[in-house]
mmCIF file of N, CA and C in Angstrom:
data_model
loop_
_atom_site.group_PDB
_atom_site.id
_atom_site.type_symbol
_atom_site.label_atom_id
_atom_site.label_comp_id
_atom_site.label_asym_id
_atom_site.label_seq_id
_atom_site.Cartn_x
_atom_site.Cartn_y
_atom_site.Cartn_z
ATOM 1 N N MET A 1 108.521 72.522 108.213
ATOM 2 C CA MET A 1 108.954 73.927 108.556
ATOM 3 C C MET A 1 107.050 74.305 107.967
ATOM 4 N N HIS A 2 107.233 75.530 108.559
ATOM 5 C CA HIS A 2 105.880 76.448 108.648
ATOM 6 C C HIS A 2 105.804 77.187 107.203
ATOM 7 N N PRO A 3 103.982 76.895 106.897
ATOM 8 C CA PRO A 3 103.191 76.962 105.961
ATOM 9 C C PRO A 3 103.990 78.050 105.352
ATOM 10 N N ILE A 4 104.197 79.569 106.287
ATOM 11 C CA ILE A 4 104.480 81.247 105.432
ATOM 12 C C ILE A 4 105.464 81.063 104.967
ATOM 13 N N PHE A 5 106.654 80.270 105.263
ATOM 14 C CA PHE A 5 107.831 80.191 104.744
ATOM 15 C C PHE A 5 108.049 79.479 103.831
ATOM 16 N N ARG A 6 107.015 78.615 103.216
ATOM 17 C CA ARG A 6 107.318 78.218 101.540
ATOM 18 C C ARG A 6 107.518 79.560 101.172
ATOM 19 N N ASN A 7 106.647 80.409 100.787
ATOM 20 C CA ASN A 7 106.344 81.767 100.382
ATOM 21 C C ASN A 7 106.829 82.742 100.444
ATOM 22 N N LYS A 8 108.030 83.731 99.846
ATOM 23 C CA LYS A 8 108.691 84.999 100.501
ATOM 24 C C LYS A 8 107.670 85.327 99.854
ATOM 25 N N GLY A 9 106.336 85.778 99.211
ATOM 26 C CA GLY A 9 105.099 86.672 99.385
ATOM 27 C C GLY A 9 104.894 86.318 100.578
ATOM 28 N N TRP A 10 104.251 85.424 101.010
ATOM 29 C CA TRP A 10 103.620 85.834 101.868
ATOM 30 C C TRP A 10 104.445 86.078 103.642
ATOM 31 N N ILE A 11 105.292 85.251 103.622
ATOM 32 C CA ILE A 11 105.987 85.939 105.225
ATOM 33 C C ILE A 11 105.988 87.798 105.229
ATOM 34 N N ALA A 12 106.492 88.158 103.525
ATOM 35 C CA ALA A 12 106.286 89.299 103.413
ATOM 36 C C ALA A 12 105.204 90.014 103.614
ATOM 37 N N VAL A 13 104.371 89.349 102.898
ATOM 38 C CA VAL A 13 102.673 90.854 103.813
ATOM 39 C C VAL A 13 102.855 90.319 104.832
ATOM 40 N N TYR A 14 102.543 89.046 106.100
ATOM 41 C CA TYR A 14 102.508 88.901 107.030
ATOM 42 C C TYR A 14 103.407 89.562 107.725
ATOM 43 N N LEU A 15 104.649 90.644 107.651
ATOM 44 C CA LEU A 15 105.433 91.413 108.244
ATOM 45 C C LEU A 15 105.312 92.530 108.307
ATOM 46 N N ILE A 16 105.012 92.479 107.102
ATOM 47 C CA ILE A 16 103.906 94.053 106.945
ATOM 48 C C ILE A 16 103.247 94.420 107.549
ATOM 49 N N ALA A 17 102.366 93.858 108.020
ATOM 50 C CA ALA A 17 101.002 93.617 108.793
ATOM 51 C C ALA A 17 101.740 93.377 110.650
ATOM 52 N N TYR A 18 102.481 93.239 110.662
ATOM 53 C CA TYR A 18 103.222 93.773 112.101
ATOM 54 C C TYR A 18 102.967 94.549 112.241
ATOM 55 N N VAL A 19 104.087 94.684 110.934
ATOM 56 C CA VAL A 19 105.086 96.551 111.289
ATOM 57 C C VAL A 19 103.496 97.638 111.024
ATOM 58 N N ALA A 20 103.008 97.780 110.702
ATOM 59 C CA ALA A 20 101.770 98.480 110.419
ATOM 60 C C ALA A 20 100.464 98.103 111.877
ATOM 61 N N PHE A 21 100.776 97.337 112.232
ATOM 62 C CA PHE A 21 99.957 97.760 113.596
ATOM 63 C C PHE A 21 100.752 97.864 115.124
ATOM 64 N N GLY A 22 101.929 97.920 114.318
ATOM 65 C CA GLY A 22 103.225 98.744 116.028
ATOM 66 C C GLY A 22 103.035 100.263 115.191
ATOM 67 N N GLY A 23 103.057 100.375 113.560
ATOM 68 C CA GLY A 23 102.996 101.836 113.682
ATOM 69 C C GLY A 23 101.719 102.312 114.351
ATOM 70 N N ILE A 24 100.843 101.869 113.944
ATOM 71 C CA ILE A 24 99.123 101.528 114.854
ATOM 72 C C ILE A 24 99.454 102.166 116.865
ATOM 73 N N LEU A 25 100.186 101.362 117.221
ATOM 74 C CA LEU A 25 100.263 101.170 118.339
ATOM 75 C C LEU A 25 101.057 102.493 119.081
ATOM 76 N N ALA A 26 102.015 102.047 118.231
ATOM 77 C CA ALA A 26 102.702 103.190 118.664
ATOM 78 C C ALA A 26 102.602 105.416 118.120
ATOM 79 N N VAL A 27 101.689 105.526 117.189
ATOM 80 C CA VAL A 27 100.884 106.656 117.030
ATOM 81 C C VAL A 27 100.199 106.629 118.303
ATOM 82 N N LEU A 28 99.747 105.359 118.809
ATOM 83 C CA LEU A 28 98.274 105.523 120.288
ATOM 84 C C LEU A 28 98.846 105.640 121.743
ATOM 85 N N PHE A 29 100.663 105.497 121.338
ATOM 86 C CA PHE A 29 101.712 105.780 122.777
ATOM 87 C C PHE A 29 101.559 107.386 122.817
ATOM 88 N N ARG A 30 102.543 107.273 121.105
ATOM 89 C CA ARG A 30 102.465 109.302 121.168
ATOM 90 C C ARG A 30 101.662 110.066 121.521
ATOM 91 N N THR A 31 100.254 109.466 121.126
ATOM 92 C CA THR A 31 99.304 110.154 122.058
ATOM 93 C C THR A 31 98.186 110.105 123.035
ATOM 94 N N ALA A 32 99.038 108.832 123.813
ATOM 95 C CA ALA A 32 98.259 108.978 124.902
ATOM 96 C C ALA A 32 98.973 109.807 126.173
ATOM 97 N N GLY A 33 99.861 109.554 126.131
ATOM 98 C CA GLY A 33 101.237 109.787 126.643
ATOM 99 C C GLY A 33 101.874 111.076 126.178
ATOM 100 N N GLY A 34 102.447 111.580 125.204
ATOM 101 C CA GLY A 34 102.649 112.427 125.104
ATOM 102 C C GLY A 34 104.561 112.673 125.158
ATOM 103 N N ALA A 35 105.371 112.119 126.330
ATOM 104 C CA ALA A 35 106.582 111.548 127.144
ATOM 105 C C ALA A 35 107.161 111.711 125.641
ATOM 106 N N LEU A 36 106.895 110.745 124.905
ATOM 107 C CA LEU A 36 108.441 110.576 123.791
ATOM 108 C C LEU A 36 107.513 110.882 122.418
ATOM 109 N N GLY A 37 108.395 111.382 121.484
ATOM 110 C CA GLY A 37 108.174 111.426 120.142
ATOM 111 C C GLY A 37 107.868 110.277 119.705
ATOM 112 N N LEU A 38 107.661 110.301 117.962
ATOM 113 C CA LEU A 38 107.228 109.722 117.802
ATOM 114 C C LEU A 38 107.980 108.395 116.664
ATOM 115 N N ARG A 39 109.530 109.529 116.938
ATOM 116 C CA ARG A 39 110.649 108.150 116.282
ATOM 117 C C ARG A 39 110.920 107.722 117.576
ATOM 118 N N GLU A 40 110.514 108.079 118.561
ATOM 119 C CA GLU A 40 111.285 106.968 119.978
ATOM 120 C C GLU A 40 110.402 106.059 120.155
ATOM 121 N N THR A 41 109.221 106.450 119.904
ATOM 122 C CA THR A 41 107.617 104.797 119.991
ATOM 123 C C THR A 41 108.048 103.998 118.708
ATOM 124 N N LEU A 42 108.247 104.314 117.770
ATOM 125 C CA LEU A 42 108.683 103.349 116.330
ATOM 126 C C LEU A 42 110.401 102.810 117.050
ATOM 127 N N ALA A 43 110.511 103.189 117.892
ATOM 128 C CA ALA A 43 112.284 102.805 118.264
ATOM 129 C C ALA A 43 111.634 101.092 119.009
ATOM 130 N N ILE A 44 110.823 102.347 119.953
ATOM 131 C CA ILE A 44 110.142 100.886 120.742
ATOM 132 C C ILE A 44 108.922 99.781 120.392
ATOM 133 N N THR A 45 108.203 100.215 120.000
ATOM 134 C CA THR A 45 106.769 99.416 119.590
ATOM 135 C C THR A 45 107.632 98.433 117.813
ATOM 136 N N GLU A 46 108.424 98.651 116.879
ATOM 137 C CA GLU A 46 108.621 98.222 116.170
ATOM 138 C C GLU A 46 109.491 96.922 116.175
ATOM 139 N N PRO A 47 110.620 96.760 116.486
ATOM 140 C CA PRO A 47 111.327 95.671 117.164
ATOM 141 C C PRO A 47 110.787 94.495 118.258
ATOM 142 N N LEU A 48 109.688 94.727 119.177
ATOM 143 C CA LEU A 48 108.931 94.256 119.825
ATOM 144 C C LEU A 48 107.472 93.588 118.946
ATOM 145 N N PHE A 49 107.411 94.311 117.657
ATOM 146 C CA PHE A 49 106.348 93.933 116.869
ATOM 147 C C PHE A 49 106.649 92.690 115.911
ATOM 148 N N ILE A 50 107.859 92.695 115.429
ATOM 149 C CA ILE A 50 108.858 92.089 114.695
ATOM 150 C C ILE A 50 109.056 90.929 115.593
ATOM 151 N N PHE A 51 109.341 91.250 116.656
ATOM 152 C CA PHE A 51 109.872 89.646 117.620
ATOM 153 C C PHE A 51 107.958 88.933 117.867
ATOM 154 N N PHE A 52 107.194 89.568 118.418
ATOM 155 C CA PHE A 52 105.733 89.021 118.323
ATOM 156 C C PHE A 52 105.114 88.049 116.859
ATOM 157 N N ALA A 53 105.439 88.722 116.302
ATOM 158 C CA ALA A 53 105.099 88.570 114.992
ATOM 159 C C ALA A 53 105.798 86.802 115.152
ATOM 160 N N PHE A 54 107.252 86.225 115.199
ATOM 161 C CA PHE A 54 107.786 85.349 114.519
ATOM 162 C C PHE A 54 107.271 84.738 116.253
ATOM 163 N N VAL A 55 106.832 84.977 117.491
ATOM 164 C CA VAL A 55 106.595 84.133 118.167
ATOM 165 C C VAL A 55 104.917 83.839 118.082
ATOM 166 N N CYS A 56 104.196 84.425 117.223
ATOM 167 C CA CYS A 56 103.493 84.677 117.144
ATOM 168 C C CYS A 56 102.973 82.784 116.008
ATOM 169 N N LEU A 57 103.889 82.320 115.219
ATOM 170 C CA LEU A 57 103.722 81.431 114.982
ATOM 171 C C LEU A 57 104.420 79.904 115.226
ATOM 172 N N THR A 58 104.494 80.347 116.151
ATOM 173 C CA THR A 58 105.192 78.993 117.405
ATOM 174 C C THR A 58 104.085 78.281 117.317
ATOM 175 N N PRO A 59 102.937 78.855 117.881
ATOM 176 C CA PRO A 59 101.964 77.359 118.012
ATOM 177 C C PRO A 59 100.801 76.561 116.953
ATOM 178 N N TRP A 60 101.434 77.193 115.728
ATOM 179 C CA TRP A 60 100.742 76.137 114.274
ATOM 180 C C TRP A 60 101.851 74.721 114.528
ATOM 181 N N TYR A 61 102.943 74.943 114.888
ATOM 182 C CA TYR A 61 103.580 73.496 115.515
ATOM 183 C C TYR A 61 102.622 72.439 116.381
ATOM 184 N N ILE A 62 102.170 73.138 117.284
ATOM 185 C CA ILE A 62 101.604 72.541 118.672
ATOM 186 C C ILE A 62 100.467 71.706 118.031
ATOM 187 N N CYS A 63 99.097 73.056 117.680
ATOM 188 C CA CYS A 63 98.611 72.942 116.651
ATOM 189 C C CYS A 63 98.222 71.619 116.218
ATOM 190 N N ARG A 64 99.427 71.377 114.812
ATOM 191 C CA ARG A 64 99.373 70.655 113.672
ATOM 192 C C ARG A 64 99.673 69.322 115.001
ATOM 193 N N GLN A 65 100.062 68.963 115.615
ATOM 194 C CA GLN A 65 100.216 67.671 116.773
ATOM 195 C C GLN A 65 98.658 67.721 117.203
ATOM 196 N N LEU A 66 98.234 68.164 117.792
ATOM 197 C CA LEU A 66 96.957 67.955 118.338
ATOM 198 C C LEU A 66 95.992 67.602 117.424
#
């Protein structure tokens, strides 16, 4: 089991950090492009960042074996 899943507080902080980064990217998309509203850019970036957060946990298993 991944060490971050041992404590619910750690995974919550980890996911909150990724949601914050997704919000920052949404604001950057909104100011740079201007074609979509903030709500639409959040609807695009937040699910992608949540998925990316879990994808970034997978290299731990490979690094542990090496």
